[in-house]
Short mmCIF file of C-alpha atoms in Angstrom, two decimals:
data_model
loop_
_atom_site.label_atom_id
_atom_site.label_comp_id
_atom_site.label_asym_id
_atom_site.label_seq_id
_atom_site.Cartn_x
_atom_site.Cartn_y
_atom_site.Cartn_z
CA MET A 1 132.62 129.61 90.52
CA LEU A 2 130.54 125.74 91.25
CA ASP A 3 133.03 122.92 92.31
CA GLU A 4 132.54 120.61 89.30
CA SER A 5 132.28 117.61 91.86
CA ARG A 6 129.30 119.58 93.31
CA LYS A 7 127.99 120.73 90.22
CA TYR A 8 125.80 117.81 88.97
CA ARG A 9 124.72 116.82 92.94
CA ARG A 10 121.39 117.07 94.48
CA THR A 11 120.88 118.08 97.96
CA LEU A 12 120.07 115.93 100.94
CA LYS A 13 115.89 117.81 100.51
CA GLN A 14 116.33 116.41 96.82
CA THR A 15 117.25 113.14 97.37
CA VAL A 16 115.25 111.57 100.62
CA ASP A 17 111.81 111.53 99.95
CA TRP A 18 110.53 113.63 102.76
CA LYS A 19 107.01 112.67 101.73
CA LEU A 20 107.55 109.00 102.50
CA VAL A 21 109.64 109.79 105.87
CA PHE A 22 106.08 111.90 106.82
CA CYS A 23 104.40 109.22 106.16
CA TYR A 24 105.59 106.44 108.00
CA LEU A 25 106.52 108.77 111.10
CA ALA A 26 102.57 109.41 110.84
CA LEU A 27 101.48 106.40 111.39
CA VAL A 28 104.40 105.02 114.02
CA LEU A 29 103.63 108.08 116.35
CA PHE A 30 99.88 107.45 115.83
CA GLY A 31 100.38 103.66 116.42
CA TRP A 32 101.91 104.69 119.84
CA LEU A 33 99.09 106.90 120.82
CA ASN A 34 97.06 104.25 119.95
CA ILE A 35 98.78 101.47 121.99
CA TYR A 36 98.87 104.10 125.14
CA ALA A 37 94.97 103.73 124.35
CA SER A 38 94.88 100.43 124.46
CA ILE A 39 96.81 99.60 128.16
CA HIS A 40 94.76 102.87 129.58
CA SER A 41 92.92 102.32 132.17
CA SER A 42 90.43 104.26 135.10
CA ASP A 43 94.31 105.20 136.42
CA PRO A 44 96.45 105.78 133.86
CA SER A 45 100.35 106.14 133.90
CA SER A 46 102.02 108.44 131.58
CA ILE A 47 102.61 107.96 128.13
CA PHE A 48 106.22 107.46 128.64
CA ASP A 49 106.00 105.06 131.41
CA LEU A 50 109.28 102.30 131.07
CA THR A 51 107.14 99.43 132.73
CA SER A 52 103.72 99.83 129.89
CA ARG A 53 103.86 99.00 126.48
CA SER A 54 103.20 102.48 125.90
CA GLY A 55 106.80 102.96 127.17
CA LYS A 56 108.55 100.45 125.76
CA GLN A 57 107.12 101.16 122.29
CA PHE A 58 108.56 104.57 122.72
CA ILE A 59 111.95 103.15 123.42
CA TRP A 60 111.44 101.22 120.46
CA ILE A 61 110.97 104.14 118.44
CA ILE A 62 113.77 106.39 119.23
CA SER A 63 116.35 102.92 118.64
CA SER A 64 113.99 102.85 115.11
CA LEU A 65 114.65 106.24 114.21
CA GLY A 66 118.46 105.78 114.78
CA ILE A 67 118.52 102.54 112.92
CA ALA A 68 116.75 104.27 110.15
CA ALA A 69 119.54 107.45 110.31
CA LEU A 70 121.98 104.96 110.32
CA ILE A 71 120.65 103.10 106.83
CA LEU A 72 119.79 106.50 105.30
CA PHE A 73 123.38 108.52 106.26
CA VAL A 74 126.06 106.06 107.21
CA PHE A 75 125.66 102.38 105.51
CA ASN A 76 126.99 102.72 101.81
CA ALA A 77 123.64 101.86 100.05
CA ARG A 78 125.10 99.18 97.45
CA LEU A 79 126.22 97.18 100.82
CA TRP A 80 122.47 95.56 100.97
CA GLU A 81 123.17 94.06 97.49
CA VAL A 82 126.38 92.55 98.85
CA LEU A 83 125.25 91.40 101.88
CA SER A 84 121.60 89.88 101.06
CA VAL A 85 123.14 86.22 99.95
CA PRO A 86 124.86 85.58 103.14
CA SER A 87 122.00 87.35 105.56
CA TYR A 88 119.38 85.06 103.50
CA ALA A 89 121.43 82.16 104.82
CA VAL A 90 121.87 83.48 108.40
CA VAL A 91 118.41 84.16 108.61
CA PHE A 92 117.06 80.88 107.22
CA PHE A 93 119.24 79.23 110.07
CA LEU A 94 117.95 81.18 113.12
CA LEU A 95 114.39 80.58 111.11
CA VAL A 96 115.12 76.71 112.05
CA LEU A 97 117.13 77.04 115.07
CA VAL A 98 114.59 78.84 116.51
CA ILE A 99 111.89 75.60 115.93
CA PHE A 100 114.02 73.48 118.31
CA VAL A 101 115.45 75.90 120.73
CA SER A 102 112.46 78.73 121.54
CA ALA A 103 109.68 78.48 124.10
CA ASP A 104 105.77 77.42 123.45
CA THR A 105 104.37 80.18 122.90
CA LYS A 106 100.38 80.14 122.30
CA GLY A 107 101.35 77.06 120.16
CA SER A 108 104.08 78.87 118.27
CA HIS A 109 107.55 78.29 118.52
CA SER A 110 109.22 80.92 117.07
CA TRP A 111 110.63 83.58 119.61
CA PHE A 112 114.11 84.30 120.61
CA GLU A 113 114.26 85.07 124.53
CA PHE A 114 116.97 86.65 125.98
CA GLY A 115 115.93 87.88 129.31
CA PRO A 116 113.37 90.51 128.58
CA ILE A 117 114.55 90.46 125.24
CA LYS A 118 112.29 88.95 122.54
CA PHE A 119 113.84 87.94 118.96
CA GLN A 120 111.55 86.92 115.94
CA PRO A 121 113.51 85.99 113.73
CA ALA A 122 110.39 85.45 110.90
CA GLU A 123 110.20 89.55 111.04
CA ILE A 124 113.57 89.97 109.19
CA SER A 125 113.29 87.25 106.88
CA LYS A 126 111.00 89.33 104.39
CA ILE A 127 113.60 91.52 104.43
CA THR A 128 115.79 88.64 103.70
CA THR A 129 113.83 87.23 100.67
CA SER A 130 113.38 90.79 99.57
CA LEU A 131 116.78 91.35 98.47
CA VAL A 132 117.60 88.24 97.60
CA LEU A 133 114.83 88.71 95.16
CA ALA A 134 116.00 91.72 93.76
CA THR A 135 119.69 90.38 93.68
CA VAL A 136 118.73 87.31 91.97
CA MET A 137 115.54 88.99 89.44
CA SER A 138 117.90 91.97 88.72
CA ARG A 139 120.88 89.66 87.00
CA PRO A 140 121.38 90.27 83.06
CA GLY A 141 119.31 87.74 81.11
CA PHE A 142 116.77 87.05 83.90
CA LYS A 143 114.15 85.87 83.00
CA ILE A 144 110.96 84.74 84.71
CA THR A 145 109.47 82.95 82.51
CA LYS A 146 112.64 80.40 81.76
CA LEU A 147 112.19 77.45 84.45
CA ARG A 148 115.42 77.36 85.71
CA HIS A 149 115.30 81.00 86.47
CA PHE A 150 111.76 80.38 87.75
CA LEU A 151 112.31 77.80 90.18
CA THR A 152 114.93 79.78 91.56
CA VAL A 153 112.96 82.60 92.72
CA SER A 154 110.53 79.98 93.76
CA ALA A 155 112.94 78.43 96.21
CA VAL A 156 113.88 81.23 97.86
CA ILE A 157 110.40 82.58 98.68
CA ALA A 158 109.87 78.46 99.33
CA LEU A 159 112.19 77.95 101.87
CA PRO A 160 111.26 80.58 104.87
CA MET A 161 107.79 79.88 103.87
CA LEU A 162 108.11 76.71 104.92
CA ALA A 163 110.54 76.92 107.77
CA ILE A 164 107.93 79.79 109.27
CA ILE A 165 105.63 77.32 108.87
CA GLY A 166 107.38 74.72 110.93
CA GLU A 167 107.48 77.35 114.20
CA SER A 168 103.43 77.66 113.52
CA GLU A 169 103.75 81.11 112.21
CA THR A 170 100.55 80.60 109.25
CA GLY A 171 100.23 84.93 109.65
CA SER A 172 103.31 84.98 108.64
CA ALA A 173 103.87 82.45 106.03
CA LEU A 174 101.08 83.86 104.45
CA VAL A 175 102.62 87.30 104.02
CA TYR A 176 105.00 85.68 101.03
CA VAL A 177 102.20 84.81 99.29
CA GLY A 178 102.75 88.61 98.13
CA PHE A 179 106.05 87.61 96.75
CA ILE A 180 103.34 86.56 93.54
CA PHE A 181 102.88 90.35 92.79
CA VAL A 182 106.39 90.48 92.38
CA LEU A 183 106.87 88.20 89.89
CA TYR A 184 103.69 89.12 87.68
CA ARG A 185 105.60 92.80 87.44
CA GLU A 186 108.64 91.32 85.88
CA GLY A 187 106.97 89.23 83.38
CA PHE A 188 105.30 86.25 85.25
CA SER A 189 102.21 85.66 83.47
CA GLY A 190 98.48 86.27 84.87
CA TRP A 191 97.48 83.49 84.81
CA PHE A 192 99.19 82.19 87.98
CA LEU A 193 97.52 84.67 89.88
CA LEU A 194 94.47 83.49 88.34
CA PHE A 195 95.40 79.97 89.49
CA THR A 196 96.05 81.56 92.95
CA ALA A 197 92.55 83.01 93.32
CA LEU A 198 90.75 79.55 92.13
CA ALA A 199 92.97 77.43 94.44
CA ILE A 200 91.70 79.38 97.50
CA THR A 201 87.95 79.53 96.27
CA LEU A 202 88.32 75.61 95.78
CA PHE A 203 89.61 74.95 99.57
CA ILE A 204 86.73 77.35 100.49
CA VAL A 205 84.00 75.64 98.24
CA THR A 206 85.14 72.48 99.33
CA LEU A 207 85.19 73.09 103.35
CA THR A 208 81.97 74.94 102.68
CA ALA A 209 79.73 73.14 100.79
CA SER A 210 81.27 69.51 99.00
CA PRO A 211 83.58 68.10 96.60
CA TYR A 212 81.43 68.21 94.08
CA ALA A 213 80.65 72.06 94.13
CA SER A 214 84.36 72.86 93.87
CA LEU A 215 85.13 70.46 91.20
CA VAL A 216 81.62 72.04 89.20
CA VAL A 217 83.32 75.57 90.50
CA LEU A 218 87.36 74.13 88.82
CA LEU A 219 85.56 73.42 85.51
CA ALA A 220 82.89 76.56 85.16
CA VAL A 221 86.16 79.05 85.96
CA THR A 222 88.62 77.00 83.97
CA SER A 223 86.64 76.61 80.89
CA PHE A 224 85.23 80.17 81.27
CA PHE A 225 88.75 81.90 81.12
CA TYR A 226 90.28 79.64 78.15
CA SER A 227 87.32 80.51 75.70
CA LEU A 228 88.25 84.81 76.93
CA TYR A 229 92.03 83.37 76.40
CA ARG A 230 91.19 82.20 72.72
CA GLY A 231 88.43 84.79 72.24
CA ASN A 232 85.60 82.24 71.37
CA PHE A 233 83.06 83.45 74.43
CA ARG A 234 79.78 82.74 72.29
CA SER A 235 81.01 79.25 71.97
CA TRP A 236 81.35 78.90 75.68
CA PHE A 237 77.47 79.65 76.15
CA ARG A 238 76.53 77.02 73.55
CA LYS A 239 78.99 74.31 74.21
CA ASP A 240 79.98 74.76 77.65
CA PHE A 241 77.65 75.89 79.95
CA PRO A 242 74.73 73.78 78.93
CA PHE A 243 76.92 70.80 80.43
CA LEU A 244 78.00 73.08 83.47
CA LEU A 245 74.29 73.67 84.54
CA LEU A 246 74.01 70.40 84.03
CA ALA A 247 76.52 69.19 86.31
CA ALA A 248 75.17 71.99 88.36
CA LEU A 249 71.95 70.66 88.68
CA LEU A 250 72.70 66.84 88.63
CA PRO A 251 72.92 66.52 92.43
CA THR A 252 69.26 67.88 92.67
CA LEU A 253 67.98 65.81 89.91
CA TRP A 254 70.06 62.51 91.52
CA GLU A 255 68.09 63.43 94.62
CA LEU A 256 64.85 63.65 93.25
CA LEU A 257 65.02 60.39 91.15
CA CYS A 258 65.66 58.70 94.15
CA ALA A 259 62.73 60.17 95.82
CA ALA A 260 60.62 58.91 93.21
CA LEU A 261 61.58 55.25 93.39
CA GLY A 262 61.67 55.82 96.86
CA LEU A 263 65.54 55.28 97.45
CA ASP A 264 67.84 56.18 100.21
CA ALA A 265 70.04 58.94 98.20
CA SER A 266 72.79 58.41 101.50
CA GLY A 267 73.52 54.89 100.84
CA PRO A 268 73.02 51.81 97.96
CA SER A 269 70.34 50.42 100.61
CA LEU A 270 65.72 50.39 99.91
CA SER A 271 64.31 53.43 102.01
CA ALA A 272 62.56 51.76 104.49
CA GLU A 273 60.01 54.07 104.65
CA ALA A 274 59.45 55.86 101.24
CA THR A 275 57.11 54.86 98.64
CA SER A 276 57.71 55.04 94.73
CA PRO A 277 55.39 55.54 92.30
CA LEU A 278 56.88 53.09 90.10
CA PRO A 279 57.23 49.69 90.49
CA LEU A 280 60.36 47.88 91.97
CA PRO A 281 61.25 44.52 92.02
CA ASP A 282 60.90 42.77 95.79
CA VAL A 283 63.85 43.39 98.11
CA VAL A 284 64.30 40.77 100.38
CA GLU A 285 67.17 40.59 103.21
CA ASP A 286 70.54 38.84 101.86
CA SER A 287 69.05 38.76 98.47
CA GLU A 288 71.36 39.41 95.47
CA PRO A 289 71.62 43.62 94.68
CA SER A 290 68.04 44.93 92.37
CA PHE A 291 69.52 47.03 89.43
CA TRP A 292 67.97 50.46 91.04
CA SER A 293 70.38 49.35 94.10
CA PHE A 294 72.79 49.42 91.99
CA LEU A 295 72.31 51.98 90.29
CA LEU A 296 72.53 53.89 92.96
CA LYS A 297 76.15 53.37 94.19
CA PHE A 298 77.63 55.57 90.89
CA LYS A 299 76.64 59.33 92.40
CA PRO A 300 76.96 62.45 91.00
CA ILE A 301 80.55 62.65 91.93
CA TYR A 302 81.36 59.26 90.47
CA ILE A 303 79.70 60.66 87.50
CA LEU A 304 81.33 63.53 87.17
CA MET A 305 84.87 61.90 87.84
CA ALA A 306 84.58 59.07 85.38
CA THR A 307 83.64 61.74 82.50
CA LEU A 308 86.54 64.01 83.68
CA ALA A 309 88.95 60.84 83.18
CA VAL A 310 87.97 60.16 79.63
CA PHE A 311 87.46 63.81 79.16
CA VAL A 312 90.85 65.08 80.40
CA PRO A 313 93.45 62.89 78.45
CA LEU A 314 91.74 63.22 75.28
CA GLN A 315 92.01 67.13 75.78
CA PHE A 316 95.55 67.10 76.34
CA ILE A 317 96.17 64.75 73.25
CA ARG A 318 94.33 67.21 71.33
CA SER A 319 96.40 70.02 72.65
CA TYR A 320 99.24 68.00 71.07
CA LYS A 321 98.03 66.70 68.54
CA ASN A 322 96.56 70.25 66.75
CA ARG A 323 98.92 72.60 68.83
CA ILE A 324 96.16 74.69 70.27
CA ASP A 325 97.60 77.01 72.16
CA GLY A 326 96.45 77.34 76.26
CA LEU A 327 94.77 74.13 76.12
CA GLY A 328 97.37 72.01 77.97
CA LEU A 329 97.52 74.74 80.59
CA ALA A 330 93.70 74.65 80.97
CA MET A 331 94.35 70.73 81.54
CA VAL A 332 97.34 71.23 84.22
CA ALA A 333 94.88 73.44 85.97
CA VAL A 334 91.98 71.37 86.01
CA LEU A 335 94.31 68.58 87.16
CA LEU A 336 95.68 70.15 89.52
CA GLY A 337 92.32 71.68 90.83
CA ILE A 338 91.15 68.38 91.44
CA VAL A 339 94.44 67.08 93.55
CA LEU A 340 93.32 70.12 96.02
CA THR A 341 89.82 69.21 95.94
CA PHE A 342 90.36 66.11 97.37
CA SER A 343 93.27 66.90 99.91
CA THR A 344 91.47 70.15 101.22
CA SER A 345 90.44 68.08 104.39
CA PHE A 346 94.14 65.72 104.75
CA ILE A 347 95.34 69.57 104.57
CA PHE A 348 92.38 71.04 107.11
CA ASP A 349 92.62 68.32 109.44
CA SER A 350 96.43 67.06 109.08
CA VAL A 351 98.10 70.36 108.20
CA LEU A 352 96.38 73.17 110.14
CA GLN A 353 96.66 73.49 114.36
CA PRO A 354 93.29 73.08 115.76
CA HIS A 355 92.76 76.51 116.90
CA GLN A 356 93.43 77.17 113.04
CA GLN A 357 90.53 74.81 111.80
CA LYS A 358 87.97 76.40 114.60
CA ARG A 359 88.92 80.00 113.47
CA ILE A 360 88.23 79.29 109.70
CA GLU A 361 85.26 77.05 110.53
CA VAL A 362 83.72 80.41 112.50
CA LEU A 363 85.71 82.77 109.55
CA LEU A 364 83.41 80.46 107.04
CA GLY A 365 80.07 80.53 109.10
CA ILE A 366 80.52 76.29 109.64
CA THR A 367 80.48 76.75 113.14
CA GLU A 368 79.61 80.04 115.60
CA ASP A 369 81.45 80.49 119.03
CA LEU A 370 80.99 84.00 120.04
CA SER A 371 82.55 82.92 123.75
CA GLY A 372 85.70 80.91 122.50
CA VAL A 373 87.62 81.55 119.21
CA GLY A 374 84.68 83.81 117.52
CA TYR A 375 84.93 85.85 120.71
CA ASN A 376 87.93 88.31 119.30
CA VAL A 377 86.24 88.83 116.37
CA ASN A 378 82.87 89.58 117.61
CA GLN A 379 84.80 91.92 120.69
CA SER A 380 86.58 93.81 118.22
CA LYS A 381 83.68 94.43 115.29
CA ILE A 382 81.48 95.74 118.94
CA ALA A 383 84.13 98.30 119.19
CA ILE A 384 84.80 99.32 115.81
CA GLY A 385 80.72 99.73 115.22
CA SER A 386 80.71 101.44 118.38
CA GLY A 387 82.87 104.73 117.39
CA GLY A 388 80.63 105.24 114.78
CA LEU A 389 81.71 108.14 112.52
CA PHE A 390 83.81 109.90 114.62
CA GLY A 391 84.91 108.01 117.80
CA LYS A 392 84.57 108.07 121.60
CA GLY A 393 87.58 110.57 121.74
CA PHE A 394 91.06 109.09 123.13
CA LEU A 395 91.01 107.39 125.83
CA GLN A 396 87.23 107.21 125.62
CA GLY A 397 86.41 104.40 124.56
CA THR A 398 84.75 101.67 126.90
CA GLN A 399 85.76 98.55 125.20
CA THR A 400 89.25 99.22 125.14
CA THR A 401 89.32 100.66 128.82
CA TYR A 402 88.23 98.08 129.92
CA GLY A 403 89.96 95.15 128.14
CA PHE A 404 87.46 93.59 125.88
CA VAL A 405 89.64 92.41 123.17
CA PRO A 406 92.58 89.90 124.16
CA GLU A 407 95.91 91.51 122.47
CA GLN A 408 94.56 94.97 121.63
CA SER A 409 97.95 96.53 121.68
CA THR A 410 99.04 93.89 119.24
CA ASP A 411 97.57 92.47 117.04
CA PHE A 412 94.02 93.54 116.95
CA ILE A 413 95.19 97.45 117.15
CA PHE A 414 93.00 98.99 114.63
CA CYS A 415 89.90 98.12 116.58
CA THR A 416 91.32 100.83 119.02
CA VAL A 417 91.56 103.12 116.09
CA GLY A 418 87.88 102.11 115.43
CA GLU A 419 86.48 102.95 118.69
CA GLU A 420 88.19 106.24 119.50
CA TRP A 421 88.55 107.92 115.81
CA GLY A 422 85.75 106.59 114.67
CA PHE A 423 85.14 105.36 110.98
CA ALA A 424 86.97 108.88 109.88
CA GLY A 425 90.59 107.80 111.72
CA CYS A 426 90.01 104.42 110.26
CA ALA A 427 89.60 106.20 106.98
CA ILE A 428 92.67 107.89 107.75
CA VAL A 429 94.71 105.36 108.61
CA ILE A 430 93.75 103.37 105.66
CA LEU A 431 94.59 106.66 103.45
CA LEU A 432 98.07 106.65 104.74
CA TYR A 433 98.95 102.70 103.77
CA VAL A 434 97.36 103.33 100.74
CA PHE A 435 99.76 106.55 99.99
CA LEU A 436 102.91 104.66 101.69
CA ILE A 437 101.97 101.73 99.42
CA TRP A 438 101.39 103.71 96.54
CA ARG A 439 104.79 106.16 97.11
CA ILE A 440 107.22 103.30 97.11
CA ILE A 441 105.80 101.83 93.93
CA ASP A 442 105.78 105.14 92.38
CA ASP A 443 109.75 105.78 92.98
CA ALA A 444 109.98 101.90 91.98
CA GLU A 445 108.73 102.78 88.56
CA LYS A 446 110.92 105.97 88.42
CA SER A 447 114.13 103.52 89.36
CA ARG A 448 116.75 103.35 86.67
CA GLU A 449 118.02 99.56 88.09
CA ALA A 450 116.25 96.70 88.58
CA PHE A 451 117.71 95.93 92.13
CA THR A 452 115.50 98.65 93.84
CA ARG A 453 112.49 98.75 91.47
CA ILE A 454 111.68 94.96 92.25
CA TYR A 455 113.25 95.84 96.08
CA GLY A 456 110.64 98.26 96.08
CA TYR A 457 108.00 95.98 94.97
CA CYS A 458 109.03 93.10 97.46
CA VAL A 459 108.25 96.03 100.13
CA ALA A 460 104.97 97.35 99.37
CA CYS A 461 103.40 93.66 98.65
CA CYS A 462 104.83 92.70 102.46
CA ILE A 463 103.23 95.85 103.44
CA PHE A 464 100.22 95.19 101.58
CA MET A 465 99.67 92.12 102.84
CA HIS A 466 100.05 92.61 106.65
CA LEU A 467 97.32 95.54 106.22
CA VAL A 468 94.94 93.48 104.60
CA ILE A 469 95.10 90.12 106.42
CA ASN A 470 95.23 92.34 109.84
CA ILE A 471 92.62 94.62 109.05
CA GLY A 472 90.56 91.99 107.23
CA MET A 473 91.02 89.81 110.54
CA THR A 474 89.26 92.49 113.17
CA ILE A 475 86.36 93.23 110.68
CA GLY A 476 85.53 89.36 110.70
CA LEU A 477 86.79 89.00 106.86
CA MET A 478 89.49 86.87 107.32
CA PRO A 479 91.03 83.83 110.03
CA VAL A 480 92.12 85.19 113.31
CA ILE A 481 96.05 84.34 112.44
CA GLY A 482 97.86 86.72 114.69
CA ILE A 483 100.20 89.13 111.93
CA PRO A 484 100.56 92.63 113.63
CA LEU A 485 99.60 96.12 111.65
CA PRO A 486 102.58 97.48 110.37
CA LEU A 487 103.94 100.26 112.42
CA LEU A 488 101.29 100.69 114.61
CA SER A 489 100.82 96.99 116.47
CA TYR A 490 103.27 97.11 120.11
CA GLY A 491 106.44 95.20 118.98
CA GLY A 492 110.14 95.84 119.14
CA SER A 493 110.87 92.85 116.39
CA SER A 494 108.05 94.48 114.15
CA LEU A 495 108.73 97.88 114.12
CA TRP A 496 112.24 97.57 113.37
CA ALA A 497 111.47 95.00 110.60
CA PHE A 498 109.32 97.63 108.75
CA THR A 499 111.72 100.44 109.67
CA ILE A 500 115.05 97.90 108.10
CA LEU A 501 112.65 97.40 105.46
CA ILE A 502 111.37 100.42 104.36
CA PHE A 503 114.42 102.71 104.91
CA ILE A 504 116.79 100.34 102.53
CA PHE A 505 114.42 101.10 99.80
CA ILE A 506 114.60 105.36 100.58
CA ALA A 507 118.42 104.84 101.23
CA LEU A 508 118.28 102.70 97.44
CA ASN A 509 116.32 105.37 96.15
CA ARG A 510 118.12 108.40 97.73
CA GLU A 511 121.72 106.39 95.87
CA GLU A 512 119.95 106.89 92.68
CA LYS A 513 118.98 110.46 92.68
CA LYS A 514 122.24 111.49 94.62
CA TYR A 515 123.17 112.96 90.58
CA PHE A 516 121.64 114.33 87.36
#
């Protein structure tokens, strides 16, 4: 007879998600091949040469597999929940410490160096933050809609994020924005996602157009979605749309009026060369300001701001008196949008580093610098585009072989894939990532325990953010901010971090599947 204690116990084959493991291995091995291709020259060394990056990456891969085996078969899966808070505190301490003790590496203070070994605590912080989020949000009675619980979760995310920003590692800090999707899955309002997207849009519009255009976009988006929320979409076309159209056309109408009156729209003085079809009062130097020069001081931005200064408080009062659902939240969004619009210049000039400013300017088309900050992206796009449908072949890429793309084995590894494996290779890599993320989310949704589900979503969001930012960077859709492609890019800290991140989830998922 079968042992009763083993009757309901599943086998190793049944408990481990081997499809997820094989996907991980495929990405790691393919990354290793492309790292070798990125350093390959006319006199190539062996892929196992320990003095080259491919040889060093081989050591990192072997050690990562050892770490994965320990997590999966030796450590108790329940240990991670117990260690989540202490490990978070230790890593946060390291994030702050590295700012003061590390050497400057391309403007960043984020690496501990122990001889030939370099360690970046920002990579590990994604793991500890994910574990603490899963611990806090899986507690009985937790609701993300409660202010106290929301502030706790926000602090968990914000503390390491701010420390990483202090290290001048903006790219790594952006990954933490992805945790918004975890909050959304656990019951947070979808409006928060909308506000985040709106904030990014306002920042871009303010930089590329003007604060006035940003305010018009803010009012249009806020009023449109508020009308959808209230189910009163026709009213938006009747009442809000004419006002928004007038506001959008006001700067053009203002310039036409100034031209018709012979006034200089750039300032409160009369244009010396302009002629006006309308009779204007004689203006002499040191005379009293005319009516027209006085009127010109009230530019469209001032008119719009004066209108909002009256409109927003009245809507707050209306919302409070009549208990209008959603109106107060819409007005809060407008106020925050106004603050962001007029603080964009400060953020851009004072918070961002000069090299980050230049990269954003090149990305948004404000400036063009193909030989400077835009060089990497331009060469990357040339490499990817030259690969065609099926690529030039392994070790046959000219952009790769002759080193036209800097950091090609780390941040720009994807352009090696594009040049040597073509569109087909790029599509396969992206599909592998999509399968990896989908499989993690699918396992997380099937989990019986909230801790495993939340941690799984954290893992998926971290990989997703790295994927979008890195590939977007290499094809010119995002600024160059220095962030590795998970499992493909060269680097021990990154590979170890993603291995631990993924295999903790596989171990938690295996623990739940051990018994029927």
